[in-house]
Tab-separated table of C-alpha atoms in Angstrom:
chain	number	residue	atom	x	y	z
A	1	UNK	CA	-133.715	59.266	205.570
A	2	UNK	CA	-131.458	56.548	204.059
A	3	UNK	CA	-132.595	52.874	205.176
A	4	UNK	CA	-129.581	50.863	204.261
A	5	UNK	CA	-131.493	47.306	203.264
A	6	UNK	CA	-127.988	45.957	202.789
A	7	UNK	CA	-124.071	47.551	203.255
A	8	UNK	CA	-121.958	46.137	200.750
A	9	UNK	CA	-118.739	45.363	200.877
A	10	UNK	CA	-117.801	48.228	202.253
A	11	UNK	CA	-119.717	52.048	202.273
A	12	UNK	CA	-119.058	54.788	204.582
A	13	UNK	CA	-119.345	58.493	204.609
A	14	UNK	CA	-115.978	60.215	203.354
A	15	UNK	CA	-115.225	63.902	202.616
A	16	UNK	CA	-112.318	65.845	201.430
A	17	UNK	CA	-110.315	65.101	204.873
A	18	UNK	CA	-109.657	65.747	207.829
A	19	UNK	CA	-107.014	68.573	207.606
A	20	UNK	CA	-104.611	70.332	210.251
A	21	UNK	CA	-104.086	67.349	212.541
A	22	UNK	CA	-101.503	64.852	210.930
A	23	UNK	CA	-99.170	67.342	213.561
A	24	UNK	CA	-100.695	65.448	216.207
A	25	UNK	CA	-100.120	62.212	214.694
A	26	UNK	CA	-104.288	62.128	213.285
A	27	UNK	CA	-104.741	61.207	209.400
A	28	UNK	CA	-106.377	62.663	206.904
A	29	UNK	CA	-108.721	59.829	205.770
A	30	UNK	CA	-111.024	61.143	203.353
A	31	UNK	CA	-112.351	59.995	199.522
A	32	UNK	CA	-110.070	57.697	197.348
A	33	UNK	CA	-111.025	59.576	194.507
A	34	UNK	CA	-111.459	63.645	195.123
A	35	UNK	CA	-112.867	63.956	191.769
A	36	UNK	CA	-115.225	62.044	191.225
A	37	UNK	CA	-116.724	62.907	194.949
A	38	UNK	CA	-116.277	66.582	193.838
A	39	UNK	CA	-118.260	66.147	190.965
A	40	UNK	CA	-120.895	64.205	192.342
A	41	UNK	CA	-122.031	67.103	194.862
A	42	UNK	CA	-121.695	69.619	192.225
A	43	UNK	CA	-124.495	67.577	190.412
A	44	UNK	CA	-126.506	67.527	193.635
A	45	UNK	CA	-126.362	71.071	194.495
A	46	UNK	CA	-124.237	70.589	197.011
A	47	UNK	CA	-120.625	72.338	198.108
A	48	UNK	CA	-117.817	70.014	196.962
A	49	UNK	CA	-116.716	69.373	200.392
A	50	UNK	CA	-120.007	67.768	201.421
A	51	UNK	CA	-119.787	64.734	202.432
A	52	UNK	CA	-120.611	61.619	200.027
A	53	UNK	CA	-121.188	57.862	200.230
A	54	UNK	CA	-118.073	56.255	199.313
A	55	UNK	CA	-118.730	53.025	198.088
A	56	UNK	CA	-116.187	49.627	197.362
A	57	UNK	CA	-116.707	47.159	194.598
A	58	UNK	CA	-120.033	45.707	195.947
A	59	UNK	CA	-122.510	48.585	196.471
A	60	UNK	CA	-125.458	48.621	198.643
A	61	UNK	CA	-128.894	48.388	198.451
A	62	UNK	CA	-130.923	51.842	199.601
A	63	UNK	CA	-134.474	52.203	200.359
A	64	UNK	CA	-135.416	56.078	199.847
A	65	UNK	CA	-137.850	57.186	202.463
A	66	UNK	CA	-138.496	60.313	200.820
A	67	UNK	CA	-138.489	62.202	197.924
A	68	UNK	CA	-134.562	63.179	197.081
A	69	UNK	CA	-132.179	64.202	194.116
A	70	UNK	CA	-129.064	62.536	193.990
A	71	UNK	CA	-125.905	62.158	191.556
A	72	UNK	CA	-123.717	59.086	191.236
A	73	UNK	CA	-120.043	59.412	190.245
A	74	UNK	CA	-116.577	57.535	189.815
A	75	UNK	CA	-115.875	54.068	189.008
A	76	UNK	CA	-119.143	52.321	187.215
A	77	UNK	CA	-120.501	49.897	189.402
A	78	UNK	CA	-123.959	48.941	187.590
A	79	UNK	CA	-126.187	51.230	189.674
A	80	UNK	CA	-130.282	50.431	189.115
A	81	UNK	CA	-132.857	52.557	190.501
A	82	UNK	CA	-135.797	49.803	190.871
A	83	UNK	CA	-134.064	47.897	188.990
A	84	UNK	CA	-133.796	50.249	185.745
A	85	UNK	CA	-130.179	51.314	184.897
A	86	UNK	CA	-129.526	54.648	186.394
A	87	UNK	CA	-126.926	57.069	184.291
A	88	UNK	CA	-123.774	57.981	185.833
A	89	UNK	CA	-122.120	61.469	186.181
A	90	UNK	CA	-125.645	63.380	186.166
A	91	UNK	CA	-128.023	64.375	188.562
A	92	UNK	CA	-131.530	62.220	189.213
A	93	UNK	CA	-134.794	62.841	191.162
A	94	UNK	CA	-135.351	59.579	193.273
A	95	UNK	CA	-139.222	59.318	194.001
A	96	UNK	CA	-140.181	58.292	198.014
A	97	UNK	CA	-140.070	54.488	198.254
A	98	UNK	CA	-137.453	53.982	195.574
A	99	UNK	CA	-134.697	51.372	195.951
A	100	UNK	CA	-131.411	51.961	194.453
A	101	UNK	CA	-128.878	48.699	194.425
A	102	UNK	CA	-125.548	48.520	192.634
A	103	UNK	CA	-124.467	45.040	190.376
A	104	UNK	CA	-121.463	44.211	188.744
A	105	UNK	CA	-118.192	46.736	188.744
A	106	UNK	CA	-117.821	47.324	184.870
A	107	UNK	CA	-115.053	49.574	185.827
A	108	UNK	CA	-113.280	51.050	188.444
A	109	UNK	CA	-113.524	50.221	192.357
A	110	UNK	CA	-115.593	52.477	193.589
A	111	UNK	CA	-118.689	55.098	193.240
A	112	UNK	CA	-119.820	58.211	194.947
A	113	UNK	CA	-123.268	58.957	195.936
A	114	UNK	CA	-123.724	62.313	196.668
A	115	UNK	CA	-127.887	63.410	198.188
A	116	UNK	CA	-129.082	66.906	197.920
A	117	UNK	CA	-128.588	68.558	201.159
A	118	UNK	CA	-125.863	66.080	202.067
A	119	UNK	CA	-125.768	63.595	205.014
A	120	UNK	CA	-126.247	64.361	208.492
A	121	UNK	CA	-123.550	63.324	210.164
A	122	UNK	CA	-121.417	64.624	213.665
A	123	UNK	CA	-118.248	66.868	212.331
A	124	UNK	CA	-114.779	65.578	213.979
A	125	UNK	CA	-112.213	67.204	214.118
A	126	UNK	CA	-113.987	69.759	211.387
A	127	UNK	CA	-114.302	67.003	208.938
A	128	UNK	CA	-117.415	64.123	208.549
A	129	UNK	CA	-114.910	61.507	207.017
A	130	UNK	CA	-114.608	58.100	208.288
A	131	UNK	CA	-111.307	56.959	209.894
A	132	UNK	CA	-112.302	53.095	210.069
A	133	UNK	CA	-109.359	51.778	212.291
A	134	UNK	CA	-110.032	54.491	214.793
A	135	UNK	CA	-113.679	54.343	214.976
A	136	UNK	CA	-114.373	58.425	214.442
A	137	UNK	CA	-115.992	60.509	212.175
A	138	UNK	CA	-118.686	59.743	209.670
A	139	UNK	CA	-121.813	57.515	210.769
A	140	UNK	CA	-121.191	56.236	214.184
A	141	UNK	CA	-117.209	55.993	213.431
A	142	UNK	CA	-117.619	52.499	210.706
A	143	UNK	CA	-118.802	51.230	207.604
A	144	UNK	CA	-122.458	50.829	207.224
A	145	UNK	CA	-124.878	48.120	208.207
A	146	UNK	CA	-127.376	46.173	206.926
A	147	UNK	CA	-130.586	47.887	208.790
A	148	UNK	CA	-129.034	51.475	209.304
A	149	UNK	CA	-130.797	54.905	208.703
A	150	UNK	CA	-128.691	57.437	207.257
A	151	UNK	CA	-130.423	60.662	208.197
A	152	UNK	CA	-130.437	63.235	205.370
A	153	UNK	CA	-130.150	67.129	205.528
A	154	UNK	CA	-133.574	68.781	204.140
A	155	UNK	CA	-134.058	71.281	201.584
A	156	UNK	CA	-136.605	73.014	200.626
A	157	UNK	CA	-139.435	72.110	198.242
A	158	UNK	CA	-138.914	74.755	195.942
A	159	UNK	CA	-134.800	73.802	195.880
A	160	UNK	CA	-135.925	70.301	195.032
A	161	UNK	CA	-138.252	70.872	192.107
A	162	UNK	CA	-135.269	73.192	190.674
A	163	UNK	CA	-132.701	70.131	190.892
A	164	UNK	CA	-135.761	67.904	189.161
A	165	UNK	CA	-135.489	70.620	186.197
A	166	UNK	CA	-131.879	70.363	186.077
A	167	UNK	CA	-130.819	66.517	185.480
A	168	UNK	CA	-127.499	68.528	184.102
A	169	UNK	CA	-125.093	65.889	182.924
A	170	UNK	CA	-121.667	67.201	182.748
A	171	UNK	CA	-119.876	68.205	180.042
A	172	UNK	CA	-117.829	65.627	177.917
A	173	UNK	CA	-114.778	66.551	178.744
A	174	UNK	CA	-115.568	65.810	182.310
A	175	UNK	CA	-116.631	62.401	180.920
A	176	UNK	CA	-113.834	60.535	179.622
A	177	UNK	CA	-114.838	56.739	178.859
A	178	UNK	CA	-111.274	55.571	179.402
A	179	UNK	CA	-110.965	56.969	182.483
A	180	UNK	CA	-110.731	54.276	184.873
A	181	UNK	CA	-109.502	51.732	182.548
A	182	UNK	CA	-107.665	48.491	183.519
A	183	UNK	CA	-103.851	49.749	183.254
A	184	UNK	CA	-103.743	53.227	183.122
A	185	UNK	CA	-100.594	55.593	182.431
A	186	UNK	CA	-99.789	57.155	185.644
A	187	UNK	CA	-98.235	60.196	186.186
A	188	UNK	CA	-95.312	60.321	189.011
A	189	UNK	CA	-92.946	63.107	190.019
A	190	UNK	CA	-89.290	61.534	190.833
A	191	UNK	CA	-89.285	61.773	194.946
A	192	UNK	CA	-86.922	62.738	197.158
A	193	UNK	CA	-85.229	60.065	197.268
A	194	UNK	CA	-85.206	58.786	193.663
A	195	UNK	CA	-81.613	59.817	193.265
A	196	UNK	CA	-80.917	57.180	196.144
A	197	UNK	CA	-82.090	54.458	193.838
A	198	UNK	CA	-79.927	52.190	191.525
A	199	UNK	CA	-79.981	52.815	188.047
A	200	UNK	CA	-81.667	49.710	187.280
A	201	UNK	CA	-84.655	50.685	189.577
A	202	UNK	CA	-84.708	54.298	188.106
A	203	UNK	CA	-85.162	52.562	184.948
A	204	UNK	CA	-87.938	50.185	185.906
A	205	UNK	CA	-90.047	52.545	187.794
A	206	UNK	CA	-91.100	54.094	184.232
A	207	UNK	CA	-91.014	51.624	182.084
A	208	UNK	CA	-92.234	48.400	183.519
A	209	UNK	CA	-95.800	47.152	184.799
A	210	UNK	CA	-96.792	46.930	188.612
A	211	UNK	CA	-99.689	44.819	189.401
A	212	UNK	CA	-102.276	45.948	192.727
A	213	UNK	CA	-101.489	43.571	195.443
A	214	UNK	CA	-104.854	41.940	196.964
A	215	UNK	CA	-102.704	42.754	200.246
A	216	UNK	CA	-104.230	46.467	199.192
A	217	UNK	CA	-106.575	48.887	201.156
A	218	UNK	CA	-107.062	52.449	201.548
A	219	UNK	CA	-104.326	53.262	203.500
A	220	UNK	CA	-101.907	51.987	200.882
A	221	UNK	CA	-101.758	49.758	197.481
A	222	UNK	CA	-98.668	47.251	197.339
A	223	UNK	CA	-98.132	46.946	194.121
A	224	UNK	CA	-96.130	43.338	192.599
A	225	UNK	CA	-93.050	43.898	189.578
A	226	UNK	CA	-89.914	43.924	189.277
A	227	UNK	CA	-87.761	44.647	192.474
A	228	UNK	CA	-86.377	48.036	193.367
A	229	UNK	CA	-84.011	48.410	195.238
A	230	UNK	CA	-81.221	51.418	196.422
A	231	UNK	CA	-77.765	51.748	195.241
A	232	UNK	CA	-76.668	51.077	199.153
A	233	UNK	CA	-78.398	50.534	202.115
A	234	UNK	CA	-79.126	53.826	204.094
A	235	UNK	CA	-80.513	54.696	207.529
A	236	UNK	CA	-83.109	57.688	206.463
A	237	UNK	CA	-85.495	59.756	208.995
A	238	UNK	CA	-88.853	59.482	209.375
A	239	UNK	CA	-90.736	62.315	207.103
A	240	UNK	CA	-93.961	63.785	206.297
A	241	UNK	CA	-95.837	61.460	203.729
A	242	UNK	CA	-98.644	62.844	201.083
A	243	UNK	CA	-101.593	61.113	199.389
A	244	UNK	CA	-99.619	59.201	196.044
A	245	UNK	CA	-96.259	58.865	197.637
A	246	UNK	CA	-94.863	55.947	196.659
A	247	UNK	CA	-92.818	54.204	199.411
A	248	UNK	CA	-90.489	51.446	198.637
A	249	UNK	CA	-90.253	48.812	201.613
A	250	UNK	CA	-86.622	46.504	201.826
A	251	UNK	CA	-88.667	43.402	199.611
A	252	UNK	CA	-88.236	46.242	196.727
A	253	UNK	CA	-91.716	46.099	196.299
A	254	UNK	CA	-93.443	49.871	196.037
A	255	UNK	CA	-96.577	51.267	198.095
A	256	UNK	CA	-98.590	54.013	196.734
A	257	UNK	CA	-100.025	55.662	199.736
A	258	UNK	CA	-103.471	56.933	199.822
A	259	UNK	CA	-106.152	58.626	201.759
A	260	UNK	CA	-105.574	56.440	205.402
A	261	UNK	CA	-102.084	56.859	205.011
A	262	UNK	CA	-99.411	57.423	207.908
A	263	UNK	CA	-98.342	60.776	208.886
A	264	UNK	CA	-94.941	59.504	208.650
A	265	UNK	CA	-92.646	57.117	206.934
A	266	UNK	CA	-89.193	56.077	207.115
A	267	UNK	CA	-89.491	53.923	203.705
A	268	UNK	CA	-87.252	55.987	201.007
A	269	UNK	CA	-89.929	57.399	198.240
A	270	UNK	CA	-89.012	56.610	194.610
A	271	UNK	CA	-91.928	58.802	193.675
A	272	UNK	CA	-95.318	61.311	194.224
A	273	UNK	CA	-97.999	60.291	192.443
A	274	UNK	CA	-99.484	63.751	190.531
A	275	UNK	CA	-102.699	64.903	191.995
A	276	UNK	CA	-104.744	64.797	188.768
A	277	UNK	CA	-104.235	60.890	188.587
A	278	UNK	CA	-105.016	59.894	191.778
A	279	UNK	CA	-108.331	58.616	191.260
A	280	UNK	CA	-106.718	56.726	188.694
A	281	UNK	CA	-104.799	54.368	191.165
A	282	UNK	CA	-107.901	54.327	194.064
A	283	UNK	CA	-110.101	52.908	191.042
A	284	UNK	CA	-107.739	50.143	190.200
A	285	UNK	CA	-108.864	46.922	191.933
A	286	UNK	CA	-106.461	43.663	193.354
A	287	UNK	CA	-105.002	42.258	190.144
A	288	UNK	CA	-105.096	45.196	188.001
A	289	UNK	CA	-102.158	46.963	186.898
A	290	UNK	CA	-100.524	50.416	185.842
A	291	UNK	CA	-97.674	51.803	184.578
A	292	UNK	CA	-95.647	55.121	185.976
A	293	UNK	CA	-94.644	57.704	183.290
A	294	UNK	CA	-92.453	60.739	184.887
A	295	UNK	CA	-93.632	63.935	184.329
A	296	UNK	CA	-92.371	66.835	186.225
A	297	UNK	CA	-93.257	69.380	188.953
A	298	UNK	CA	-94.292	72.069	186.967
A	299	UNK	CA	-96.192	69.822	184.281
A	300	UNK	CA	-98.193	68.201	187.102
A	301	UNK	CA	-99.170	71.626	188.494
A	302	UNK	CA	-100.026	72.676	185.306
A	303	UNK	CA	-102.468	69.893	184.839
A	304	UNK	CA	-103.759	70.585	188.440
A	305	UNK	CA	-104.632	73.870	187.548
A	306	UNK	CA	-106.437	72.755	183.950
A	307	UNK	CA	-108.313	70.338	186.222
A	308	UNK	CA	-109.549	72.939	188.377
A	309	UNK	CA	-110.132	75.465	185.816
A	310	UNK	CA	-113.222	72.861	184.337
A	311	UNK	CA	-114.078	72.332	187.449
A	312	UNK	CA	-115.201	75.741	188.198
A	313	UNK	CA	-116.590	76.333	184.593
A	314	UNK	CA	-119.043	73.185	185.355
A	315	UNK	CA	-119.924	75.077	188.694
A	316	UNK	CA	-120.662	78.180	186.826
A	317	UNK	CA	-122.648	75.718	184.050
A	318	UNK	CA	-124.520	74.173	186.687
A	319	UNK	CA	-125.713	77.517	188.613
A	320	UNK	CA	-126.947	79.001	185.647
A	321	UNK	CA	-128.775	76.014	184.545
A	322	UNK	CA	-130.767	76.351	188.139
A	323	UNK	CA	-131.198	80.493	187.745
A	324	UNK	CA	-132.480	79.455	184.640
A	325	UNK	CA	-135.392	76.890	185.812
A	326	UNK	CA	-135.747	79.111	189.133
């Protein structure tokens, strides 16, 4: 059991998604930042599509009524356990009683707390993610509370004195420093309707700076720079959007969709947002900014496969650390 002593700006249980319904009009909601919620229940023995604690900018404070092992992941927000700096991107036993609180974001927007055994939360709609404007999925269908208990799967004793062996920390590739820096090079995929685009705007897209709106959440960041704009005014249909399309409204001014995005839009989309750097656009916070650099289909599918190619040899790491201590 999780006694949430105070909420934060905003935490809520979050998995992969909730997948097979945007038919029916349902999104996918899910993490802002795959990886680093991947990772984080890797380190806690957990399957990656467990859900985690998804938390924004000002973290909670958590009151451990029980012995657990958790892991911490994604954008550094000062986490203290008892007020001792706790390690990021590694695995930790957390004694009964302890108290873990989060300070000042040093970077990125937000961190992932993954607990051995995972939370226990309803399933809807075969995913535990929160969908905040609808009121479903995850713990009671909202963000947390000050004064809530967030009930916790078991495991077994013996399982829990093999993750105390373990405190693996990942590898340092899976570690980059830089990753979630202030204006980060962003990799985007012309979309289909780039060609619709005047040449000025075709232009800017790669080689200027956009600046997060504050007019930002996680169904979409609005991003301030130059205007874009198309070569002449169409009517389009409505299509299927994806998590990093980028959308670009009539005030010229694009939208990178994220994880409670529409099933739809009608806005024509300038670009897609490759899957590897997603997490670097949910870690940027209002003010921040980026810049797009084009990269193509096949390069960003190559990357996606690099990415889950160390993915799996942490996995591997990680299990035969624990055959090793059990």
């Amino acid at each position: 059991m999780l006694n949430i002593r105070k909420s934060g700006l905003q935490t809520a249980v979050q998995d992969l998604g909730r997948t097979g319904f945007q038919r029916y009009g349902v999104i996918s909601s899910g993490v802002m930042d795959p990886f680093a919620h991947r990772i984080a229940n890797l380190l806690a023995g957990n399957a990656e599509t467990s859900p985690t604690l998804e938390i924004a900018l000002s973290g909670p404070v958590i009151e451990f009524e029980a012995d657990h092992f958790i892991a911490i992941c994604g954008g550094d927000l000062s986490p203290s356990l008892d007020g001792e700096p706790l390690a990021m991107w590694r695995g930790h036993f957390v004694p009964k009683g302890s108290v873990l609180s989060f300070g000042e974001p040093k970077r990125g927007a937000r961190s992932y707390l993954a607990v051995a055994g995972s939370f226990d939360v309803p399933s809807v709609m075969d995913s535990h993610s929160t969908y905040l404007r609808a009121g479903i999925g995850g713990f009671q269908g909202r963000a947390l509370k000050n004064g809530d208990s967030l009930k916790t799967l078991s495991i077994s004793p013996a399982r829990l004195d093999a993750l105390k062996n373990q405190n693996a920390q990942t590898p340092d590739w899976l570690i980059p420093p830089a990753r979630y820096h202030e204006q980060p090079i962003v990799r985007m995929m012309p979309g289909r309707q780039y060609a619709l685009f005047n040449e000025a705007s075709r232009l800017r897209i790669f080689e200027e700076t956009f600046t997060v709106s504050a007019n930002s959440d996680r169904m979409g960041y609005r991003l301030e720079g130059p205007e874009l704009a198309l070569e002449r005014q169409e009517e389009l249909i409505s299509e299927a959007v994806a998590f990093g399309s980028v959308q670009v409204p009539a005030d010229g001014n694009p939208i990178v969709l994220l994880a409670d995005r529409q099933t739809t839009g009608g806005y024509p989309k300038i670009g897609q947002v490759a899957s590897v750097d997603l997490p670097l656009i949910s870690q940027l916070k209002p003010g921040e900014s980026l810049k797009f650099r084009e990269i193509s289909v096949n390069d960003a599918q190559q990357l996606y496969i690099e990415q889950e190619q160390q993915i799996r040899q942490l996995k591997i790491a990680i299990q035969m650390k624990r055959e090793e201590w059990t």
